[in-house]
CSV table of C-alpha atoms in Angstrom, one decimal:
chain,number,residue,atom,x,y,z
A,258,UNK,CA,83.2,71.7,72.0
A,259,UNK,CA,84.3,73.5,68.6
A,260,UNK,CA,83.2,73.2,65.5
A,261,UNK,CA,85.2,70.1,64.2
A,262,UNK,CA,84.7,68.3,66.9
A,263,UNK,CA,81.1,68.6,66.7
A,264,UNK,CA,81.1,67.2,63.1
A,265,UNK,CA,83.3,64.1,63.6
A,266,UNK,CA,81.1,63.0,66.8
A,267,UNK,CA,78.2,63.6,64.0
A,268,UNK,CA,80.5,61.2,61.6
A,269,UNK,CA,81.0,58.8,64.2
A,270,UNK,CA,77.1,58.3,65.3
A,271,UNK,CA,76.3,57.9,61.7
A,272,UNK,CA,78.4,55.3,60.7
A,273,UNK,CA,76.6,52.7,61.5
A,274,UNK,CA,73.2,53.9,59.7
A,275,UNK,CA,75.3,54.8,56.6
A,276,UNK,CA,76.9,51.3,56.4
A,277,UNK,CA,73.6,49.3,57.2
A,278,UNK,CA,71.9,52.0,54.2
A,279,UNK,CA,74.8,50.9,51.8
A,280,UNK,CA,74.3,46.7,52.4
A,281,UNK,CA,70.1,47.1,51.8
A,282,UNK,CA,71.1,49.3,48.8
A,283,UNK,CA,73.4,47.0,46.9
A,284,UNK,CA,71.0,44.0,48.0
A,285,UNK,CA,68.2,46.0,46.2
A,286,UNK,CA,70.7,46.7,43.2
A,287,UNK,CA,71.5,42.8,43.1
A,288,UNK,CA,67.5,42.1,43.4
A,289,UNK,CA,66.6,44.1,40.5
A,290,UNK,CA,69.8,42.6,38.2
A,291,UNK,CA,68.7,39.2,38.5
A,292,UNK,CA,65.2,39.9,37.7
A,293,UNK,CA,66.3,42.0,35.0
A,294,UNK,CA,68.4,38.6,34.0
A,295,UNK,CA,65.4,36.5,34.3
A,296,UNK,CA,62.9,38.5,32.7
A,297,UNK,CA,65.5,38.5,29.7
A,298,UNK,CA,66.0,34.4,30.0
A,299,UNK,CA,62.5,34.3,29.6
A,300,UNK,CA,61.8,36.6,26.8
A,301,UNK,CA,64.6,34.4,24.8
A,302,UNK,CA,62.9,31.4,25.6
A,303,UNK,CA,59.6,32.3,24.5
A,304,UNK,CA,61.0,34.2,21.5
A,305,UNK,CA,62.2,30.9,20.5
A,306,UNK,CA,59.5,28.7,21.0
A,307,UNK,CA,56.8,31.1,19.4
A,308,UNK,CA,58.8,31.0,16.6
A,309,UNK,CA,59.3,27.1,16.3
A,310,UNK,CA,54.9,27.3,17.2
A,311,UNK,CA,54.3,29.6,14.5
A,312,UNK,CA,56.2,27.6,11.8
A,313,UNK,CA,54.9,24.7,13.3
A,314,UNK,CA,51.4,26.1,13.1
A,315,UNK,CA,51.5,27.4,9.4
A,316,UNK,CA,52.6,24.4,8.5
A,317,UNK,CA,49.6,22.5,10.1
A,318,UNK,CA,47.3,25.2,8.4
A,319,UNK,CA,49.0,24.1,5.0
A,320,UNK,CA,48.5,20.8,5.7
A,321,UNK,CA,45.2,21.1,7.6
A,322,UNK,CA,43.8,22.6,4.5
A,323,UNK,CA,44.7,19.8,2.2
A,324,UNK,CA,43.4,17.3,4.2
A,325,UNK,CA,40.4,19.5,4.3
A,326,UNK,CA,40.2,19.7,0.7
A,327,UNK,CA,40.3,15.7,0.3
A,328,UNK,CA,37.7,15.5,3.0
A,329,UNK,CA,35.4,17.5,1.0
A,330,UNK,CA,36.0,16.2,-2.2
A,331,UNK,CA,33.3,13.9,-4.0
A,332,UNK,CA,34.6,11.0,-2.4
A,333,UNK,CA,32.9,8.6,0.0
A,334,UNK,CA,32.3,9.4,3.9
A,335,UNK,CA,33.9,6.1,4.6
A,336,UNK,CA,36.9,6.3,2.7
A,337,UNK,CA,37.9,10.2,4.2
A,338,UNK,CA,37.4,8.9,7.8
A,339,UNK,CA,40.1,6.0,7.2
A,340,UNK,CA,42.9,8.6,5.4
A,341,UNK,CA,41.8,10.8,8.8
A,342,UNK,CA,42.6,7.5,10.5
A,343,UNK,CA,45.7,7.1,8.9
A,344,UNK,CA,47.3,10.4,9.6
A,345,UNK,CA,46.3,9.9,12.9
A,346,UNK,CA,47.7,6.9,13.7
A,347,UNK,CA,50.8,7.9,11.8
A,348,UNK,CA,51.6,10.7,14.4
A,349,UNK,CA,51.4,13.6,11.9
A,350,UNK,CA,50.0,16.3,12.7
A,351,UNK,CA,48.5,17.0,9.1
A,352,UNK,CA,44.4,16.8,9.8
A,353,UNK,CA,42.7,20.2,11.8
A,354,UNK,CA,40.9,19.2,14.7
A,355,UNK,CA,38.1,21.9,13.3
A,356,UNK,CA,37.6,20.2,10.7
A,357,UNK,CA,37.1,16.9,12.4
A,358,UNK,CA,34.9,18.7,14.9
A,359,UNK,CA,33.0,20.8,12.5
A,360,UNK,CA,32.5,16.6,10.7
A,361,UNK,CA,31.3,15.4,14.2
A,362,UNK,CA,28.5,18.1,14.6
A,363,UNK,CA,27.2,18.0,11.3
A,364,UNK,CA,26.9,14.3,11.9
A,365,UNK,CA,25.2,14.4,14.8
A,366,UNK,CA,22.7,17.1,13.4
A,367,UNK,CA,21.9,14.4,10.1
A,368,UNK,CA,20.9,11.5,13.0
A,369,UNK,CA,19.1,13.8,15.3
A,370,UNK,CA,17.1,14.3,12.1
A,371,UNK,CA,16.8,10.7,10.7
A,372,UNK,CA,15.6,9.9,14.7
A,373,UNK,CA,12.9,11.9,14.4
A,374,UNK,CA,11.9,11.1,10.7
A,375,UNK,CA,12.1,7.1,12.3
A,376,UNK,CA,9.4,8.3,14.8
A,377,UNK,CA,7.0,10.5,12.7
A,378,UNK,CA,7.1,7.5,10.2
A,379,UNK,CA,6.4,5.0,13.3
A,380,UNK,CA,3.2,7.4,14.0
A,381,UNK,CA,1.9,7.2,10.7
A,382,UNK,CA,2.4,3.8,10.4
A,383,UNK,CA,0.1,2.8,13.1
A,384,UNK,CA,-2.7,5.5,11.9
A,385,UNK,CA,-2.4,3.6,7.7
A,386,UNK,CA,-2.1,0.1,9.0
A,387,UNK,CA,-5.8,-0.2,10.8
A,388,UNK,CA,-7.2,1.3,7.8
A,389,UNK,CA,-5.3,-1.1,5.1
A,390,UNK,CA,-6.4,-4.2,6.6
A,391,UNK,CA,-10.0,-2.9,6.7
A,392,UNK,CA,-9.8,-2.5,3.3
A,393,UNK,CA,-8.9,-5.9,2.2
A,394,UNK,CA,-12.6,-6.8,3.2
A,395,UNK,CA,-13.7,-4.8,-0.1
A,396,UNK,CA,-11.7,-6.2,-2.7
A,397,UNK,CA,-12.0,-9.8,-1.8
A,398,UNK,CA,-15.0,-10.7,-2.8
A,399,UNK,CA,-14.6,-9.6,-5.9
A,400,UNK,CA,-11.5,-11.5,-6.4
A,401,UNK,CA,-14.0,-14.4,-5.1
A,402,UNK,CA,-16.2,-13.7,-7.6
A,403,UNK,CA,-14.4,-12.4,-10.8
A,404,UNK,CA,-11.4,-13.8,-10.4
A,405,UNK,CA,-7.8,-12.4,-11.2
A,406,UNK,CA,-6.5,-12.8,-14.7
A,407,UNK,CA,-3.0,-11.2,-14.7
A,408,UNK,CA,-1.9,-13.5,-17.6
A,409,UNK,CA,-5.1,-12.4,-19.7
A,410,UNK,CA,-4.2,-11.5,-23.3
A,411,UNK,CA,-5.8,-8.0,-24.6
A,412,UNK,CA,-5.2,-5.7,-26.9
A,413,UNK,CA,-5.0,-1.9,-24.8
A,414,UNK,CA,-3.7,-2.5,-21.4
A,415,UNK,CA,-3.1,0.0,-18.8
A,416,UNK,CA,-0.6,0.0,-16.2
A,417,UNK,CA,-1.6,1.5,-13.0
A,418,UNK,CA,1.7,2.3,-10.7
A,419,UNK,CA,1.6,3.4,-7.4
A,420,UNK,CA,4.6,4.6,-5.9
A,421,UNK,CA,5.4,7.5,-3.0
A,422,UNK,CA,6.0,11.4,-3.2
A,423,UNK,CA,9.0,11.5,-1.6
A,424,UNK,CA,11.8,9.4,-1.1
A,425,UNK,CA,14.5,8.2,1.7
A,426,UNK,CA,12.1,5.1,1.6
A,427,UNK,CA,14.5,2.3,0.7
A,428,UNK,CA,14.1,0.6,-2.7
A,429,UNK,CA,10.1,0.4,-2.7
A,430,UNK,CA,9.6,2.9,-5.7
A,431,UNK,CA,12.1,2.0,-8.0
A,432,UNK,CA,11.1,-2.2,-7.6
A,433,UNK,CA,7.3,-0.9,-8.4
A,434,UNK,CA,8.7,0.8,-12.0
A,435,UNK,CA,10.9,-2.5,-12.6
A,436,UNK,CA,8.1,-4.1,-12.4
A,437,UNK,CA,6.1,-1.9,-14.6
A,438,UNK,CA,8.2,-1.9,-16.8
A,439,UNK,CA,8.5,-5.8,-17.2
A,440,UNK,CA,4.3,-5.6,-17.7
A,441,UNK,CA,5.2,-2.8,-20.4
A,442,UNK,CA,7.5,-5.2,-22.6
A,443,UNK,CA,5.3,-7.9,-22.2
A,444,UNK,CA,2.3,-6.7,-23.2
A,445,UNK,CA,3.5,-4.3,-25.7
A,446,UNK,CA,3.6,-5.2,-29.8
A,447,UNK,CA,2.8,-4.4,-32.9
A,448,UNK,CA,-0.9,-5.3,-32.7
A,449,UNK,CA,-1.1,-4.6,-29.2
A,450,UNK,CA,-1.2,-0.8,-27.0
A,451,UNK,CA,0.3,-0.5,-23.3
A,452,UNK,CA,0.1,2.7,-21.9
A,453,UNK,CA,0.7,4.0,-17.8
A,454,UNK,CA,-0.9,5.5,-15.5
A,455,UNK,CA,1.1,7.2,-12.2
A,456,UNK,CA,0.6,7.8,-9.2
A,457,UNK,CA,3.5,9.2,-7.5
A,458,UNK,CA,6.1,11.7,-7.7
A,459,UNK,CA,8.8,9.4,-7.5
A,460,UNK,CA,7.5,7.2,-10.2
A,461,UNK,CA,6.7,9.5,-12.5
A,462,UNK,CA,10.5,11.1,-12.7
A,463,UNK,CA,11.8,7.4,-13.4
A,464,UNK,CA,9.5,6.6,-15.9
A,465,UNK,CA,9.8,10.1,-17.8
A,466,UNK,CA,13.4,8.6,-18.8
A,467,UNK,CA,12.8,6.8,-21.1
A,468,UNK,CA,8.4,6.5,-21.5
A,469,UNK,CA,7.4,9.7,-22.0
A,470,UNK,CA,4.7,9.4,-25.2
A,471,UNK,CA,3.2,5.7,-23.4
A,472,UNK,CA,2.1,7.8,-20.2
A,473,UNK,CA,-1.4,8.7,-20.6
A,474,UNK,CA,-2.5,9.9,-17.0
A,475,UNK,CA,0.2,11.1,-14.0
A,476,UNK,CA,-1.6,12.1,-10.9
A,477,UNK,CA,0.6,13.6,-7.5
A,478,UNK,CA,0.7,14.4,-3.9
A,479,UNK,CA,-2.1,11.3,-3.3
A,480,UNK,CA,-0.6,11.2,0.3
A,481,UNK,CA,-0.9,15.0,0.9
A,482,UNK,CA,-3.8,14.4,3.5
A,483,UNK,CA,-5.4,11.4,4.7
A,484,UNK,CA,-6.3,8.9,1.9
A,485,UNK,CA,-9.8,8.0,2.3
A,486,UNK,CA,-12.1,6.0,0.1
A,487,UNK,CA,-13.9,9.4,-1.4
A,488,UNK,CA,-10.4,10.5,-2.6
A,489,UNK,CA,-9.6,7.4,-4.1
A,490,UNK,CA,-12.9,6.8,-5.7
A,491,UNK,CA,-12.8,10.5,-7.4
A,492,UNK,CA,-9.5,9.3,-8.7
A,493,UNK,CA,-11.0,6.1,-10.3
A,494,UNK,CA,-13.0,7.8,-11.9
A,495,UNK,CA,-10.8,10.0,-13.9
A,496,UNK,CA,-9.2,7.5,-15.0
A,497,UNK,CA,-12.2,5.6,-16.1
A,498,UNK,CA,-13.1,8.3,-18.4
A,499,UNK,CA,-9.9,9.7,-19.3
A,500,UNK,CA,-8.1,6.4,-20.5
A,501,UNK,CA,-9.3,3.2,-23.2
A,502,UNK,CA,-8.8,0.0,-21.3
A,503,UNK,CA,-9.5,-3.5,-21.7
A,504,UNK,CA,-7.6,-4.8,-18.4
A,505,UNK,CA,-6.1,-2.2,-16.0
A,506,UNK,CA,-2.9,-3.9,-14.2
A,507,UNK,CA,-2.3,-2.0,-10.4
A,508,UNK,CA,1.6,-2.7,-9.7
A,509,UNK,CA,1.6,-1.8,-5.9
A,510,UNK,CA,3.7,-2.7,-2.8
A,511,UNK,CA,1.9,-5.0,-0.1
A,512,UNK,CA,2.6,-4.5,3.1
A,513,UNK,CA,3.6,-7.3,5.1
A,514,UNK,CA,5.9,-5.5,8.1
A,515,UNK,CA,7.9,-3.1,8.9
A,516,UNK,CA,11.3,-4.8,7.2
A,517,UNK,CA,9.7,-6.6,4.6
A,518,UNK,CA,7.1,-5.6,1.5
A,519,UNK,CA,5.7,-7.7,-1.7
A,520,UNK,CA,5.2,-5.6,-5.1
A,521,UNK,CA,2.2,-7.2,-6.0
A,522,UNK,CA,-0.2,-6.3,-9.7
A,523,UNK,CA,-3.6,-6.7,-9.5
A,524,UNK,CA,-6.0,-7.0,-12.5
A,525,UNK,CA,-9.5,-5.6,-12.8
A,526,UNK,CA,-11.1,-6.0,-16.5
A,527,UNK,CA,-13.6,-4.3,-18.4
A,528,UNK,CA,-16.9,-5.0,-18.5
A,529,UNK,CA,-17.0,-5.9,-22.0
A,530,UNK,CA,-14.2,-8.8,-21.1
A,531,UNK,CA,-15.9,-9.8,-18.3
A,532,UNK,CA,-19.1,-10.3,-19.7
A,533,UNK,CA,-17.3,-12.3,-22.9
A,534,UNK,CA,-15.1,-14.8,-20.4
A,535,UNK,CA,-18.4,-15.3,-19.0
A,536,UNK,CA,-20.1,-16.0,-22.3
A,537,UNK,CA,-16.8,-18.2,-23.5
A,538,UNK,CA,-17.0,-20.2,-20.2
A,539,UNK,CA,-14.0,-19.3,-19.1
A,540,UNK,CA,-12.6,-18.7,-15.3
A,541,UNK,CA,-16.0,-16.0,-15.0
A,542,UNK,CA,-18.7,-18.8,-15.9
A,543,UNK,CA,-19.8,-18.7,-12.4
A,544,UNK,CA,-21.6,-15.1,-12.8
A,545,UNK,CA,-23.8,-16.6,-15.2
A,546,UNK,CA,-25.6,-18.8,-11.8
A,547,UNK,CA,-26.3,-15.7,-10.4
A,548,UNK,CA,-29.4,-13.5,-11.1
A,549,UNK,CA,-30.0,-9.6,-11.6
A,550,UNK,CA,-32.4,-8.3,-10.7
A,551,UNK,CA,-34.3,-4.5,-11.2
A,552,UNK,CA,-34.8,-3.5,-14.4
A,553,UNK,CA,-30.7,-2.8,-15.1
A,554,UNK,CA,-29.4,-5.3,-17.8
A,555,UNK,CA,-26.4,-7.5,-17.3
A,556,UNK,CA,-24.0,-5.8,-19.4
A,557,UNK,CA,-25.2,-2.4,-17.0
A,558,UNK,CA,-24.8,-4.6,-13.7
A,559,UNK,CA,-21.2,-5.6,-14.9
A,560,UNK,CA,-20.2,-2.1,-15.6
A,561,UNK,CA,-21.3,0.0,-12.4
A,562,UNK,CA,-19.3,-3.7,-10.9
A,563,UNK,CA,-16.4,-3.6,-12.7
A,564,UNK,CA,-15.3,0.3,-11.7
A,565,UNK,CA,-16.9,-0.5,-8.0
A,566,UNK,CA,-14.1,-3.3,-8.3
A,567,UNK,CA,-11.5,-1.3,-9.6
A,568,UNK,CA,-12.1,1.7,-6.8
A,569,UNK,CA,-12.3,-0.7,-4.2
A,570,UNK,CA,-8.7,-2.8,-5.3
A,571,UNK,CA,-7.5,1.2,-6.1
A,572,UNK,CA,-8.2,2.1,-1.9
A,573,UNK,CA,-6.3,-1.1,-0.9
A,574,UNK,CA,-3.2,-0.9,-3.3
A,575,UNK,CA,-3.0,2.9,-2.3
A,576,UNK,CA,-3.1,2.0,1.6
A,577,UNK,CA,-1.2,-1.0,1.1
A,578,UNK,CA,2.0,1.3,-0.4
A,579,UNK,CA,1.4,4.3,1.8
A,580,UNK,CA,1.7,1.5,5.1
A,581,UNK,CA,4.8,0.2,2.8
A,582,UNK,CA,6.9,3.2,2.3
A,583,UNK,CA,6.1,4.3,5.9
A,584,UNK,CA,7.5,1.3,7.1
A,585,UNK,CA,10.5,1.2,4.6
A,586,UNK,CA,11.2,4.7,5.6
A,587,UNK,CA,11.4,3.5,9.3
A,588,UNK,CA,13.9,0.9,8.3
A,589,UNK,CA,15.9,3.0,6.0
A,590,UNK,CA,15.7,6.0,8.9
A,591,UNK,CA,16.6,3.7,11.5
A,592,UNK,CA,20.2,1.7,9.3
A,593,UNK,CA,20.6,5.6,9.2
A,594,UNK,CA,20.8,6.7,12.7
A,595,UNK,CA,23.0,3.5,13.3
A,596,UNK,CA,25.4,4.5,10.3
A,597,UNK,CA,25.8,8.0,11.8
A,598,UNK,CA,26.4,6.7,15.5
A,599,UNK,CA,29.4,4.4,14.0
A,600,UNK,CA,30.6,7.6,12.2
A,601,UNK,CA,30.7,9.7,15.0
A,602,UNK,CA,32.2,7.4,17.2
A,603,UNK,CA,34.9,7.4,14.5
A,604,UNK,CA,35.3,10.9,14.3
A,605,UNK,CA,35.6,11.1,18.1
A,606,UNK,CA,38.3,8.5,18.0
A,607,UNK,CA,40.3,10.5,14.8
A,608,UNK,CA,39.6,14.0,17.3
A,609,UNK,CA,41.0,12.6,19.9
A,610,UNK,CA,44.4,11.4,18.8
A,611,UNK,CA,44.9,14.0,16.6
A,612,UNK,CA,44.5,16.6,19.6
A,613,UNK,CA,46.7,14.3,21.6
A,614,UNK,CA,49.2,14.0,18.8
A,615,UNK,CA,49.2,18.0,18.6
A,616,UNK,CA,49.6,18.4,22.4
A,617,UNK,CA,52.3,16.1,22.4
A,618,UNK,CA,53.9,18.0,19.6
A,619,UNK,CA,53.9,21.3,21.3
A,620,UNK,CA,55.1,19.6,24.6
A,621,UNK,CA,58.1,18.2,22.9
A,622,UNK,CA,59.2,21.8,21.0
A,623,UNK,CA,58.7,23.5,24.6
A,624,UNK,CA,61.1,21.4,26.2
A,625,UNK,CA,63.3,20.7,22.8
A,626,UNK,CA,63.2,24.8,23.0
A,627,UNK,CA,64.5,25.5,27.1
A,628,UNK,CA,66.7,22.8,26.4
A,629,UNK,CA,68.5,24.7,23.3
A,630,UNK,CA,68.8,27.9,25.2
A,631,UNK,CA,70.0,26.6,28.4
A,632,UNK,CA,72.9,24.5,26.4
């Protein structure tokens, strides 16, 4: 066979193989096109739609930073949760949902707090109460015997207030100085001298206001450890000696449970009163059917009885507020935790309309988006 024979037979068996090459080839060519075209459809699409998000999302930002602002401005809790309401419920997408859930947690942090302030209060409760009504057995008697004169007429009167070191209490201090207050107008004039003496933190910064040069005596941090009659009796005793009296007035808060206190004054007198109603035949004529004995005179028997009295009435009214504020700070802490519970169930309910009003949104410009570029 010659030579061009040879190559045409070679043509001829490699026909087919060149032809089936040639079909895979252009199939592989008209693969890659239309992912080429895809990838570019694509590309378009998203092109479009991240830039309808972005403008979408500044403007949220913008807006998201304004309701921000008005959320915290000095305005009430209350009203900002019902203008996040209202955008909500409007279908705008104008609130942040981080700053809704940034609301939520802080929220939930405040009643995790006034939850356990309800139960440390609870725990002190029980330890005070016991003790207060132990002590009403050391007063009484001498109610029994000497009476209480809170309309007596004197010339130097003391007020005795007794209020708390800290607040978050309710209204318990501030009804104590209303009341001290009314004794100080009543008992003040030109021939007469009313003067206070605090006890109590609280108290004291109300009535610095306005009574700075009456307050003779301000004592503080009575409840920093366990009150006991020692404590108490040392703090009678300053104020034996440090202040003129002729009838010292105790405005304190009696407990009488946990929802419910009565500010109550008690009187104690001095000695020198005491033994002169006596002698007038007054309310205290009973003391003169009694005898003293030891070689002590009367006038010495009514003094060491009069600031045994007024120690004695000063370790009830000071358990007797402590078991009040403990109490009112249960209530108050407890109205709290409710509060933040309603709160956060409205935040929860703003959160999760606004995230479905923002999911929505988005939904709607990806479709709106295909749609434009298909047309």
């Amino acid at each position: 066979m010659s030579g061009n024979e040879s190559i045409k037979a070679l043509d001829a068996a490699c026909q087919p193989l060149q032809s089936e090459f040639t079909f895979h080839f252009i199939l592989h060519i008209r693969a890659v096109e239309e992912i080429q075209h895809n990838l570019t459809f694509r590309r378009r699409i998203r092109i479009g739609i991240t830039s309808k998000f972005t403008m979408a999302m500044s403007a949220s930002r913008r807006e998201g930073r304004r309701i921000a602002a008005s959320l915290f401005s000095p305005l009430t809790i209350r009203h900002s949760l019902a203008s996040s309401e209202e955008y909500a419920l409007s279908g705008v997408r104008s609130i942040s949902t981080q700053v809704v859930r940034n609301r939520m947690k802080s929220v939930k942090n405040i009643q995790k707090i006034t939850k356990a302030m309800k139960m440390v209060a609870a725990s002190k409760l029980r330890a005070i109460q016991s003790k207060a009504e132990k002590s009403r057995g050391l007063w009484q008697p001498f109610t029994a015997l000497l009476g209480d004169l809170p309309s007596v007429d004197v010339k130097k009167n003391v007020i005795v207030t007794i209020s708390s070191d800290k607040g978050l209490c309710g209204g318990i201090n501030s009804t104590a100085v209303k009341i001290s207050r009314g004794l100080h107008k009543l008992n003040f004039g030109p021939e007469k001298e009313c003067k206070y003496v605090i006890l109590g933190e609280k108290a004291k910064a109300q009535l610095l206001r306005d009574s700075r040069q009456d307050i003779e005596l301000s004592m503080t941090e009575l409840q920093k450890n366990p009150l006991n009659y020692t404590q108490v009796a040392m703090l009678a005793d300053d104020i034996l000696k440090n202040v003129e009296y002729d009838a010292l007035r105790i405005v304190y808060s009696k407990f009488h449970s946990v929802v419910s206190f009565l500010p109550s004054v008690s009187t104690v007198l001095s000695p020198e009163l005491v033994e002169r109603e006596a002698e007038a035949g007054g309310k205290l004529v009973e003391l003169d059917s009694y005898e003293f004995e030891g070689a002590e005179t009367k006038s010495e028997v009514l003094q060491n009885l009069t600031e045994f009295q007024f120690s004695c009435v000063m370790f009830n009214a000071a358990l007797e507020n402590a078991c009040s504020e403990q109490g009112a700070r249960m209530s108050a802490m407890d109205s709290s935790s409710r509060n933040a519970g309603e709160m956060l169930d409205r935040l929860t309910l703003t959160y999760n309309r606004t995230r479905q009003a923002s999911i929505t949104t988005e939904l709607i410009e990806i479709i709106s988006g295909a749609s434009a570029l298909e047309g």
